[in-house]
Short mmCIF file of C-alpha atoms in Angstrom, two decimals:
data_model
loop_
_atom_site.label_atom_id
_atom_site.label_comp_id
_atom_site.label_asym_id
_atom_site.label_seq_id
_atom_site.Cartn_x
_atom_site.Cartn_y
_atom_site.Cartn_z
CA MET C 1 -169.97 73.89 -90.85
CA PRO C 2 -169.29 71.23 -88.20
CA THR C 3 -171.58 70.75 -85.24
CA LEU C 4 -169.71 71.69 -82.06
CA PRO C 5 -170.40 70.77 -78.45
CA PRO C 6 -171.97 73.46 -76.25
CA GLY C 7 -169.47 76.12 -75.26
CA LEU C 8 -167.41 75.97 -78.47
CA ARG C 9 -167.48 78.16 -81.55
CA LEU C 10 -165.34 78.72 -84.60
CA ILE C 11 -163.23 81.82 -85.07
CA LYS C 12 -163.07 83.27 -88.54
CA GLY C 13 -159.97 82.15 -90.42
CA SER C 14 -159.27 79.23 -88.09
CA ALA C 15 -160.48 75.65 -88.11
CA CYS C 16 -159.89 75.45 -84.39
CA PRO C 17 -162.81 75.62 -81.94
CA VAL C 18 -162.59 78.55 -79.53
CA ILE C 19 -163.94 78.79 -76.02
CA ASP C 20 -167.19 80.25 -74.75
CA VAL C 21 -166.18 81.26 -71.23
CA ASN C 22 -169.71 80.91 -69.89
CA ALA C 23 -169.62 77.16 -70.53
CA MET C 24 -166.03 76.43 -69.49
CA SER C 25 -166.54 75.85 -65.81
CA SER C 26 -169.03 73.03 -66.37
CA ASN C 27 -167.86 71.50 -69.65
CA SER C 28 -164.88 69.20 -69.17
CA TYR C 29 -164.96 68.40 -72.90
CA ILE C 30 -163.77 71.93 -73.61
CA TYR C 31 -160.71 71.41 -71.44
CA ARG C 32 -159.90 68.11 -73.13
CA LEU C 33 -160.22 69.78 -76.51
CA ILE C 34 -157.94 72.63 -75.42
CA ASP C 35 -155.36 70.18 -74.14
CA ARG C 36 -155.30 68.38 -77.51
CA THR C 37 -154.81 71.42 -79.76
CA THR C 38 -151.76 73.60 -80.34
CA ASP C 39 -153.59 76.29 -82.33
CA PRO C 40 -152.46 79.68 -80.90
CA SER C 41 -155.96 81.08 -81.43
CA VAL C 42 -157.05 78.94 -78.49
CA ASP C 43 -154.51 80.65 -76.24
CA ARG C 44 -155.67 84.07 -77.43
CA ALA C 45 -159.28 83.12 -76.79
CA MET C 46 -158.52 81.89 -73.28
CA ALA C 47 -156.60 85.09 -72.56
CA GLU C 48 -159.50 87.21 -73.82
CA ALA C 49 -161.89 85.21 -71.63
CA LEU C 50 -160.05 85.96 -68.39
CA PRO C 51 -161.68 89.34 -67.59
CA THR C 52 -165.21 87.89 -67.69
CA ALA C 53 -164.49 84.43 -66.28
CA ASP C 54 -165.52 83.53 -62.75
CA ASP C 55 -162.70 82.90 -60.30
CA ASP C 56 -162.62 79.10 -60.69
CA THR C 57 -162.65 79.30 -64.46
CA ALA C 58 -160.01 82.06 -64.43
CA ALA C 59 -157.73 79.82 -62.35
CA ALA C 60 -158.26 76.91 -64.78
CA ILE C 61 -157.46 79.18 -67.73
CA ALA C 62 -154.37 80.47 -65.97
CA ARG C 63 -153.03 76.96 -65.39
CA ARG C 64 -153.44 76.10 -69.05
CA LEU C 65 -151.90 79.34 -70.27
CA LEU C 66 -148.85 78.69 -68.12
CA GLU C 67 -148.64 75.08 -69.27
CA ARG C 68 -148.96 76.02 -72.95
CA ARG C 69 -146.21 78.68 -72.59
CA ARG C 70 -147.19 81.08 -75.35
CA PRO C 71 -145.73 84.48 -74.31
CA GLU C 72 -148.03 86.45 -76.64
CA ALA C 73 -151.10 85.29 -74.66
CA LEU C 74 -149.90 86.02 -71.13
CA ALA C 75 -150.46 89.78 -70.61
CA PRO C 76 -154.12 89.24 -69.58
CA LEU C 77 -152.87 86.72 -67.02
CA VAL C 78 -150.69 89.40 -65.42
CA ARG C 79 -153.66 91.78 -65.37
CA ALA C 80 -155.78 89.12 -63.65
CA TYR C 81 -153.07 88.11 -61.15
CA HIS C 82 -154.94 89.59 -58.17
CA ARG C 83 -157.85 87.23 -58.81
CA MET C 84 -155.75 84.09 -58.79
CA PRO C 85 -155.53 81.64 -55.87
CA GLU C 86 -152.25 81.49 -53.99
CA ALA C 87 -151.02 78.38 -55.80
CA ILE C 88 -151.43 80.06 -59.20
CA GLN C 89 -149.79 83.24 -57.95
CA GLN C 90 -146.81 81.20 -56.79
CA GLN C 91 -146.58 79.57 -60.21
CA ILE C 92 -146.76 82.95 -61.93
CA GLY C 93 -144.00 84.29 -59.66
CA ALA C 94 -141.80 81.35 -60.61
CA GLU C 95 -142.30 81.91 -64.35
CA THR C 96 -141.04 85.47 -64.82
CA PRO C 97 -138.68 84.57 -67.70
CA LEU C 98 -141.71 83.23 -69.59
CA LEU C 99 -143.74 86.28 -68.57
CA ALA C 100 -141.10 88.90 -69.43
CA ARG C 101 -142.87 90.05 -72.60
CA ALA C 102 -146.24 90.20 -70.84
CA LEU C 103 -144.77 92.14 -67.91
CA ARG C 104 -143.29 94.71 -70.29
CA THR C 105 -146.66 95.09 -71.97
CA VAL C 106 -148.51 95.57 -68.69
CA ALA C 107 -145.92 98.10 -67.48
CA ARG C 108 -147.15 100.41 -70.24
CA ASP C 109 -150.76 100.18 -69.04
CA ARG C 110 -152.33 103.12 -67.26
CA ASP C 111 -154.32 100.78 -65.06
CA VAL C 112 -153.86 100.94 -61.30
CA THR C 113 -154.63 97.27 -60.65
CA ALA C 114 -152.31 96.13 -63.45
CA ALA C 115 -149.46 98.17 -61.94
CA ARG C 116 -150.05 96.64 -58.52
CA ASN C 117 -150.08 93.16 -60.04
CA LEU C 118 -146.81 93.87 -61.81
CA VAL C 119 -145.17 94.95 -58.55
CA ALA C 120 -146.60 91.94 -56.70
CA ILE C 121 -145.24 89.51 -59.31
CA ILE C 122 -141.77 91.09 -59.26
CA GLY C 123 -141.76 91.13 -55.48
CA ARG C 124 -142.75 87.47 -55.31
CA SER C 125 -140.22 86.42 -57.94
CA ARG C 126 -137.28 88.47 -56.53
CA ASP C 127 -136.10 88.66 -60.15
CA LEU C 128 -133.51 91.45 -60.34
CA SER C 129 -133.67 91.47 -64.13
CA LEU C 130 -137.14 93.04 -63.80
CA ALA C 131 -136.01 95.98 -61.65
CA TYR C 132 -136.11 98.24 -64.70
CA LEU C 133 -139.91 97.80 -64.80
CA LEU C 134 -140.09 99.17 -61.24
CA ALA C 135 -138.07 102.17 -62.40
CA GLU C 136 -140.59 102.66 -65.22
CA LEU C 137 -143.48 102.54 -62.75
CA LEU C 138 -141.73 105.14 -60.58
CA ARG C 139 -141.87 107.45 -63.57
CA ARG C 140 -145.34 106.65 -64.89
CA ALA C 141 -147.65 105.07 -62.31
CA ASP C 142 -150.13 106.79 -60.01
CA ALA C 143 -149.09 107.72 -56.46
CA ASP C 144 -149.99 104.32 -54.96
CA GLY C 145 -148.26 102.49 -57.80
CA ARG C 146 -145.11 104.58 -57.38
CA GLN C 147 -145.11 103.92 -53.65
CA ALA C 148 -145.48 100.17 -54.22
CA ALA C 149 -142.74 100.16 -56.88
CA GLY C 150 -140.36 102.06 -54.59
CA ALA C 151 -140.99 99.68 -51.71
CA CYS C 152 -140.39 96.67 -53.98
CA LEU C 153 -137.16 98.18 -55.27
CA VAL C 154 -135.95 98.60 -51.67
CA GLU C 155 -136.80 94.98 -50.84
CA LEU C 156 -134.93 93.67 -53.86
CA ALA C 157 -131.88 95.71 -52.86
CA ARG C 158 -132.12 94.67 -49.21
CA GLU C 159 -131.80 91.04 -50.30
CA THR C 160 -128.60 91.89 -52.19
CA ALA C 161 -127.04 93.56 -49.16
CA ILE C 162 -123.57 92.41 -48.20
CA ASP C 163 -123.84 92.19 -44.45
CA PRO C 164 -121.40 92.60 -42.88
CA PRO C 165 -120.49 94.89 -45.79
CA ALA C 166 -116.85 93.74 -45.86
CA ALA C 167 -117.79 90.09 -46.26
CA ASP C 168 -118.27 88.18 -49.48
CA ALA C 169 -121.93 87.51 -48.79
CA GLY C 170 -125.32 88.53 -50.11
CA ARG C 171 -126.73 87.51 -53.46
CA THR C 172 -124.05 86.31 -55.84
CA ASP C 173 -125.74 87.37 -59.06
CA PRO C 174 -123.43 89.92 -60.71
CA ALA C 175 -125.65 90.34 -63.77
CA GLY C 176 -128.72 90.91 -61.60
CA ILE C 177 -126.84 93.36 -59.37
CA ALA C 178 -125.76 95.30 -62.47
CA LEU C 179 -129.37 95.47 -63.68
CA LEU C 180 -130.53 96.67 -60.27
CA ALA C 181 -127.87 99.40 -60.37
CA GLU C 182 -129.13 100.44 -63.82
CA ALA C 183 -132.66 100.67 -62.43
CA ILE C 184 -131.44 102.89 -59.59
CA GLU C 185 -129.65 105.16 -62.06
CA ALA C 186 -132.76 105.40 -64.24
CA SER C 187 -134.83 106.24 -61.16
CA LEU C 188 -132.70 109.23 -60.17
CA GLU C 189 -134.74 111.41 -62.53
CA VAL C 190 -138.14 110.76 -60.94
CA ASP C 191 -140.01 113.46 -59.04
CA ARG C 192 -138.33 114.49 -55.81
CA GLY C 193 -141.14 113.07 -53.69
CA ASP C 194 -140.48 109.60 -55.11
CA LEU C 195 -136.71 109.70 -54.57
CA PRO C 196 -136.43 108.53 -50.92
CA PRO C 197 -136.91 104.82 -51.74
CA VAL C 198 -134.40 105.18 -54.58
CA ILE C 199 -131.81 106.52 -52.13
CA GLU C 200 -132.63 103.73 -49.68
CA THR C 201 -132.22 101.20 -52.49
CA LEU C 202 -128.79 102.65 -53.21
CA ALA C 203 -127.87 102.38 -49.53
CA TRP C 204 -128.51 98.64 -49.51
CA MET C 205 -126.41 98.26 -52.66
CA LEU C 206 -123.38 99.86 -51.04
CA PRO C 207 -120.47 99.38 -50.63
CA ARG C 208 -120.49 97.71 -54.03
CA PRO C 209 -119.00 100.01 -56.67
CA CYS C 210 -121.75 102.34 -57.90
CA GLY C 211 -119.54 104.92 -59.58
CA ARG C 212 -121.98 106.06 -62.26
CA ILE C 213 -124.76 106.58 -59.72
CA MET C 214 -122.50 108.37 -57.27
CA GLY C 215 -121.08 110.54 -60.03
CA ARG C 216 -124.56 111.78 -60.85
CA LEU C 217 -125.39 112.39 -57.21
CA ASN C 218 -122.17 114.36 -56.89
CA ARG C 219 -123.32 116.90 -59.49
CA PRO C 220 -124.20 120.24 -57.89
CA GLY C 221 -127.91 120.91 -57.99
CA HIS C 222 -129.03 117.37 -58.82
CA PRO C 223 -132.48 116.85 -57.16
CA ALA C 224 -131.47 113.44 -55.86
CA ALA C 225 -128.42 114.97 -54.18
CA ALA C 226 -130.70 117.20 -52.13
CA VAL C 227 -132.70 114.15 -51.01
CA LEU C 228 -129.46 112.35 -50.21
CA LYS C 229 -128.30 115.33 -48.14
CA HIS C 230 -131.55 115.18 -46.19
CA HIS C 231 -130.98 111.46 -45.57
CA LEU C 232 -127.49 112.14 -44.28
CA GLN C 233 -128.76 114.90 -42.01
CA GLN C 234 -131.20 112.38 -40.54
CA ALA C 235 -128.61 109.58 -40.30
CA ARG C 236 -128.69 107.87 -36.94
CA PRO C 237 -127.16 104.61 -35.66
CA SER C 238 -130.68 103.22 -35.45
CA SER C 239 -131.16 103.74 -39.21
CA PRO C 240 -128.88 101.06 -40.64
CA HIS C 241 -129.68 101.68 -44.29
CA ILE C 242 -128.88 105.38 -43.88
CA ALA C 243 -125.71 104.66 -41.93
CA ARG C 244 -124.58 102.54 -44.89
CA LEU C 245 -124.50 105.70 -47.01
CA VAL C 246 -122.01 107.58 -44.88
CA LEU C 247 -118.56 106.08 -45.48
CA PRO C 248 -119.02 105.41 -49.22
CA MET C 249 -119.93 109.10 -49.65
CA LEU C 250 -116.69 110.36 -48.11
CA ARG C 251 -114.68 109.99 -51.30
CA TRP C 252 -117.01 112.22 -53.37
CA PRO C 253 -116.12 115.96 -53.28
CA ASN C 254 -119.64 117.40 -53.00
CA LEU C 255 -120.88 114.70 -50.65
CA GLY C 256 -117.91 113.86 -48.44
CA ASP C 257 -118.14 116.78 -46.04
CA MET C 258 -121.84 116.30 -45.34
CA ALA C 259 -121.24 112.57 -44.82
CA ALA C 260 -118.48 113.31 -42.31
CA LYS C 261 -120.76 115.71 -40.47
CA ALA C 262 -123.30 112.89 -40.12
CA ILE C 263 -120.65 111.00 -38.15
CA THR C 264 -120.16 113.98 -35.85
CA ARG C 265 -123.90 114.23 -35.22
CA GLY C 266 -124.18 110.50 -34.53
CA GLY C 267 -121.18 110.34 -32.18
CA SER C 268 -119.80 107.05 -30.89
CA GLY C 269 -123.05 105.25 -31.69
CA MET C 270 -122.65 106.15 -35.34
CA VAL C 271 -119.01 105.08 -35.26
CA GLU C 272 -120.09 101.65 -33.99
CA ALA C 273 -122.68 101.38 -36.78
CA LEU C 274 -120.00 102.18 -39.37
CA LEU C 275 -117.35 99.74 -38.14
CA PRO C 276 -118.21 96.93 -40.62
CA MET C 277 -117.41 99.40 -43.44
CA ALA C 278 -114.20 100.68 -41.89
CA PHE C 279 -112.17 99.17 -44.72
CA LEU C 280 -113.41 102.07 -46.90
CA LEU C 281 -111.13 104.39 -44.91
CA LEU C 282 -108.19 102.84 -46.74
CA ASP C 283 -109.10 105.37 -49.43
CA PRO C 284 -106.99 108.50 -48.72
CA VAL C 285 -109.74 110.79 -50.07
CA ALA C 286 -112.22 109.32 -47.60
CA ARG C 287 -109.73 109.67 -44.74
CA ALA C 288 -109.09 113.30 -45.66
CA ALA C 289 -112.82 114.13 -45.63
CA LEU C 290 -113.13 112.47 -42.24
CA ALA C 291 -110.14 114.39 -40.86
CA ARG C 292 -111.53 117.73 -42.08
CA ASN C 293 -114.83 117.35 -40.29
CA VAL C 294 -114.58 114.86 -37.44
CA THR C 295 -112.68 115.44 -34.22
CA ALA C 296 -110.56 112.80 -32.58
CA THR C 297 -113.02 112.64 -29.70
CA VAL C 298 -115.88 111.71 -32.02
CA CYS C 299 -113.75 109.12 -33.83
CA ARG C 300 -113.09 107.20 -30.64
CA PRO C 301 -115.58 104.37 -30.10
CA ASP C 302 -117.45 103.99 -26.82
CA ALA C 303 -115.07 102.11 -24.51
CA THR C 304 -117.96 100.56 -22.59
CA ARG C 305 -119.29 98.93 -25.77
CA ILE C 306 -116.10 97.34 -27.07
CA GLY C 307 -116.57 94.08 -25.17
CA SER C 308 -120.03 93.54 -26.68
CA LEU C 309 -119.15 94.11 -30.34
CA ASP C 310 -119.93 91.30 -32.76
CA CYS C 311 -117.12 89.78 -34.85
CA ALA C 312 -117.66 92.01 -37.88
CA ARG C 313 -117.57 95.18 -35.79
CA ALA C 314 -114.61 93.97 -33.74
CA ARG C 315 -112.62 93.45 -36.94
CA GLY C 316 -113.78 96.81 -38.22
CA LEU C 317 -112.74 98.46 -34.96
CA VAL C 318 -109.10 97.62 -35.59
CA ARG C 319 -109.30 99.06 -39.11
CA TRP C 320 -111.13 102.13 -37.86
CA ILE C 321 -108.58 102.97 -35.18
CA ALA C 322 -105.69 102.37 -37.58
CA THR C 323 -107.08 104.70 -40.26
CA ALA C 324 -109.21 107.30 -38.40
CA PRO C 325 -107.74 110.78 -37.76
CA LEU C 326 -106.24 109.93 -34.38
CA ASP C 327 -102.71 110.72 -33.27
CA ARG C 328 -100.32 107.80 -33.00
CA GLN C 329 -100.42 107.57 -29.20
CA THR C 330 -104.23 107.58 -29.16
CA GLN C 331 -104.27 104.85 -31.76
CA LEU C 332 -101.95 102.73 -29.65
CA ASP C 333 -103.98 103.38 -26.50
CA GLU C 334 -107.23 102.42 -28.27
CA LEU C 335 -105.74 99.26 -29.75
CA ASP C 336 -104.40 98.29 -26.33
CA ARG C 337 -107.88 98.29 -24.76
#
């Protein structure tokens, strides 16, 4: 058997020296040896050493694991993410395609810290393709993990928001948006107490087409529909993500009337908040739901506010007046102001 420098040993079945973590921090020879070998047993040994390594050694191991890019050895790195310095955390957040397998593995853990690390990495990366892992945490994690996953899901969706909603803006990643929508749909079956962030996530996705999600919410008795109804009952102009729900809901039979009633409760302030989405009233079903529940008085915007509207709302105002349930003379009078 060969004589090895301090800190190295042989693993059975491999001719490659493997690391003794207790000697790594002070033995630069070990690092040079690691850098020269491609034996995957070295990566496995480094990964296994992470839980017992001191912080400096753990950071050195993490750098080499990322450089060596062996996906099968990276799950322990995700579990140790909270111990890493900021520079390593940034690098991990930028390597989510490499870490995809490891992230899936950690998502199945029942460990609280691992779940928080998973959420932190997804939040840092802003990788929409990983939204499904947040949906999985909403179903399986502890209360704190579910709360963190819900908040991260909302933040991912907020970044996709088209604002003003009628503009061609926001994140232009159709594949990622589709994956985020799938995560929302999968999350509709979580416990009722965990549904509010799912509904808020949906709000930031709108007015993009979300027909499959809306179809499920439109089913009588669906738990998420009850949460959505509560959101609409609380809708106020000062709650922009909730206001975004209102007009898209008008075209759905079991949701349209309650959405229209939210406009009545919010009055002219709610009308102003909805103006960027006024183009949705081109849908005759949405207009009919509005006409059934909202009086002409409510539909009229606050005259004292018209001069201070931003461009998106000013454009929406013209659409709103032209399509809202107002008689022809009132429409003309409003447009003349």
